[in-house]
């Protein structure tokens, strides 16, 4: 994994955002960039990650969402 942010981003992605209110937020603001691992483009394009790699991605996303909502520390 690279230690330096190369600033290269896809047009779409998963990010942390914060809604303007708790009730039906319409406006959202960027909170932080969150990533944990890098994968080869070829493996991602062909969905050739191992079961364990997919498990790590899912666990990372769910744990981040729980932490953002104060459900875990």
XYZ file of N, CA, C and O in Angstrom:
292
model
N 0.851 -1.180 0.000
C 0.000 0.000 0.000
C 0.893 1.238 0.000
O 1.854 1.330 0.754
N 0.552 2.204 -0.802
C 1.335 3.434 -0.880
C 1.164 4.272 0.377
O 0.089 4.347 0.947
N 2.243 4.898 0.786
C 2.195 5.769 1.959
C 1.896 7.211 1.595
O 1.721 8.040 2.472
N 1.870 7.506 0.302
C 1.646 8.870 -0.164
C 0.359 8.920 -0.967
O 0.127 8.076 -1.838
N -0.474 9.919 -0.678
C -1.721 10.102 -1.432
C -1.368 10.665 -2.804
O -0.822 11.754 -2.916
N -1.676 9.919 -3.857
C -1.362 10.378 -5.206
C -2.421 11.315 -5.773
O -2.289 11.802 -6.889
N -3.494 11.558 -5.009
C -4.577 12.480 -5.386
C -5.370 12.011 -6.603
O -6.177 12.759 -7.131
N -5.156 10.801 -7.050
C -5.910 10.254 -8.181
C -7.182 9.642 -7.628
O -7.151 8.805 -6.735
N -8.324 10.070 -8.130
C -9.614 9.597 -7.646
C -10.514 9.213 -8.808
O -10.449 9.806 -9.885
N -11.366 8.272 -8.560
C -12.406 7.935 -9.511
C -13.500 9.000 -9.399
O -13.577 9.724 -8.406
N -14.337 9.076 -10.390
C -15.442 10.037 -10.337
C -16.460 9.657 -9.267
O -17.125 10.498 -8.696
N -16.581 8.361 -8.967
C -17.525 7.876 -7.967
C -16.760 7.146 -6.873
O -15.708 6.571 -7.118
N -17.292 7.158 -5.667
C -16.628 6.460 -4.581
C -17.466 6.458 -3.318
O -18.582 6.970 -3.286
N -16.904 5.860 -2.279
C -17.547 5.824 -0.969
C -16.794 6.801 -0.077
O -15.583 6.697 0.078
N -17.514 7.760 0.487
C -16.899 8.771 1.355
C -17.758 8.973 2.591
O -18.930 8.585 2.630
N -17.158 9.598 3.606
C -17.928 10.000 4.783
C -18.527 11.372 4.519
O -17.808 12.295 4.154
N -19.819 11.495 4.661
C -20.480 12.788 4.510
C -21.376 13.033 5.719
O -21.749 12.099 6.430
N -21.701 14.281 5.931
C -22.568 14.639 7.045
C -23.767 15.407 6.500
O -23.607 16.353 5.727
N -24.973 14.977 6.903
C -26.189 15.639 6.453
C -26.434 16.927 7.227
O -25.987 17.085 8.364
N -27.160 17.847 6.610
C -27.444 19.129 7.249
C -28.348 18.978 8.471
O -28.362 19.839 9.344
N -29.127 17.903 8.525
C -29.998 17.663 9.674
C -30.254 16.166 9.799
O -29.956 15.390 8.893
N -30.818 15.769 10.931
C -31.125 14.352 11.156
C -32.416 13.927 10.474
O -32.652 12.742 10.265
N -33.264 14.886 10.149
C -34.550 14.580 9.532
C -34.490 14.915 8.052
O -34.380 16.071 7.674
N -34.524 13.888 7.219
C -34.528 14.030 5.769
C -33.498 15.039 5.260
O -33.852 16.026 4.619
N -32.196 14.787 5.513
C -31.190 15.739 5.038
C -31.151 15.797 3.517
O -31.228 14.766 2.850
N -31.086 17.000 2.998
C -31.018 17.197 1.558
C -29.594 17.583 1.167
O -29.049 17.080 0.199
N -29.000 18.463 1.943
C -27.633 18.900 1.664
C -26.653 18.071 2.485
O -26.883 17.791 3.663
N -25.570 17.682 1.862
C -24.548 16.888 2.512
C -23.200 17.568 2.330
O -22.941 18.174 1.297
N -22.345 17.477 3.324
C -21.001 18.022 3.189
C -19.986 16.912 3.423
O -20.223 15.983 4.193
N -18.873 17.035 2.756
C -17.800 16.057 2.841
C -17.207 16.068 4.242
O -16.932 17.117 4.804
N -17.040 14.892 4.821
C -16.494 14.795 6.167
C -15.040 14.339 6.136
O -14.177 14.987 6.697
N -14.774 13.222 5.486
C -13.391 12.756 5.402
C -13.239 11.696 4.324
O -14.210 11.077 3.908
N -12.013 11.517 3.892
C -11.674 10.479 2.924
C -11.303 9.246 3.727
O -10.517 9.307 4.657
N -11.899 8.117 3.404
C -11.638 6.898 4.160
C -11.286 5.759 3.222
O -12.052 5.417 2.338
N -10.129 5.217 3.422
C -9.726 4.035 2.679
C -8.769 3.238 3.532
O -8.131 3.781 4.419
N -8.699 1.977 3.283
C -7.826 1.157 4.105
C -6.856 0.338 3.272
O -5.756 0.063 3.700
N -7.260 -0.072 2.115
C -6.427 -0.969 1.322
C -6.451 -0.547 -0.145
O -7.377 0.101 -0.594
N -5.436 -0.979 -0.845
C -5.394 -0.777 -2.286
C -5.413 -2.134 -2.970
O -4.838 -3.092 -2.467
N -6.073 -2.198 -4.104
C -6.166 -3.438 -4.872
C -5.771 -3.151 -6.310
O -5.925 -2.034 -6.801
N -5.309 -4.173 -6.984
C -4.959 -4.010 -8.395
C -6.228 -3.749 -9.201
O -7.250 -4.395 -8.978
N -6.152 -2.805 -10.126
C -7.300 -2.478 -10.968
C -7.831 -3.706 -11.701
O -9.034 -3.904 -11.809
N -6.923 -4.527 -12.199
C -7.339 -5.705 -12.952
C -8.179 -6.647 -12.086
O -9.176 -7.210 -12.535
N -7.756 -6.833 -10.833
C -8.500 -7.711 -9.924
C -9.877 -7.141 -9.598
O -10.866 -7.861 -9.543
N -9.942 -5.827 -9.394
C -11.232 -5.193 -9.103
C -12.156 -5.241 -10.312
O -13.336 -5.565 -10.182
N -11.608 -4.901 -11.484
C -12.425 -4.880 -12.700
C -13.053 -6.237 -12.986
O -14.176 -6.321 -13.470
N -12.334 -7.308 -12.661
C -12.833 -8.645 -12.938
C -13.416 -9.319 -11.695
O -13.748 -10.498 -11.724
N -13.561 -8.526 -10.619
C -14.098 -9.029 -9.346
C -13.369 -10.299 -8.916
O -13.987 -11.293 -8.559
N -12.044 -10.235 -8.947
C -11.222 -11.398 -8.624
C -10.527 -11.262 -7.274
O -9.408 -11.727 -7.105
N -11.177 -10.639 -6.317
C -10.617 -10.598 -4.982
C -10.984 -11.886 -4.267
O -11.949 -12.555 -4.615
N -10.206 -12.212 -3.260
C -10.506 -13.431 -2.500
C -11.709 -13.182 -1.584
O -12.081 -12.036 -1.320
N -12.293 -14.254 -1.112
C -13.396 -14.122 -0.154
C -12.954 -13.302 1.051
O -13.706 -12.477 1.565
N -11.730 -13.523 1.505
C -11.213 -12.784 2.667
C -11.092 -11.290 2.363
O -11.407 -10.457 3.201
N -10.649 -10.940 1.166
C -10.533 -9.523 0.799
C -11.905 -8.851 0.757
O -12.059 -7.724 1.244
N -12.913 -9.534 0.214
C -14.265 -8.977 0.224
C -14.776 -8.848 1.656
O -15.455 -7.879 2.002
N -14.448 -9.803 2.500
C -14.849 -9.742 3.904
C -14.224 -8.527 4.577
O -14.898 -7.802 5.319
N -12.958 -8.260 4.330
C -12.273 -7.110 4.924
C -12.932 -5.807 4.480
O -13.141 -4.894 5.288
N -13.265 -5.708 3.196
C -13.927 -4.501 2.687
C -15.263 -4.290 3.398
O -15.567 -3.198 3.874
N -16.075 -5.344 3.489
C -17.384 -5.240 4.141
C -17.260 -4.880 5.607
O -17.974 -4.001 6.101
N -16.340 -5.524 6.307
C -16.147 -5.215 7.730
C -15.696 -3.777 7.929
O -16.144 -3.095 8.857
N -14.820 -3.311 7.062
C -14.336 -1.934 7.165
C -15.461 -0.923 6.974
O -15.582 0.044 7.722
N -16.294 -1.157 5.946
C -17.403 -0.233 5.685
C -18.428 -0.234 6.817
O -18.860 0.829 7.277
N -18.804 -1.415 7.287
C -19.806 -1.494 8.352
C -19.263 -0.896 9.647
O -19.943 -0.115 10.318
N -18.019 -1.202 9.999
C -17.464 -0.648 11.241
C -17.333 0.865 11.165
O -17.579 1.576 12.140
N -16.982 1.396 9.991
C -16.883 2.858 9.822
C -18.253 3.507 9.964
O -18.410 4.529 10.625
N -19.274 2.911 9.364
C -20.625 3.466 9.482
C -21.111 3.436 10.925
O -21.702 4.396 11.417
N -20.845 2.344 11.636
C -21.237 2.263 13.048
C -20.504 3.300 13.884
O -21.112 3.965 14.734
N -19.224 3.476 13.644
C -18.449 4.465 14.403
C -18.938 5.882 14.115
O -19.086 6.695 15.041
N -19.226 6.181 12.857
C -19.707 7.518 12.504
C -21.027 7.843 13.177
O -21.322 9.002 13.462
N -21.823 6.824 13.407
C -23.131 7.039 14.038
C -23.114 6.824 15.539
O -24.162 6.705 16.175
N -21.908 6.747 16.113
C -21.763 6.645 17.563
C -22.212 5.323 18.153
O -22.464 5.230 19.342
N -22.309 4.297 17.344
C -22.797 3.004 17.829
C -21.675 2.131 18.354
O -21.918 1.189 19.077
N -20.436 2.425 17.954
C -19.239 1.772 18.511
C -18.139 2.813 18.627
O -18.218 3.879 18.037
N -17.129 2.481 19.406
C -15.989 3.407 19.556
C -14.764 2.829 18.927
O -14.590 1.665 18.830
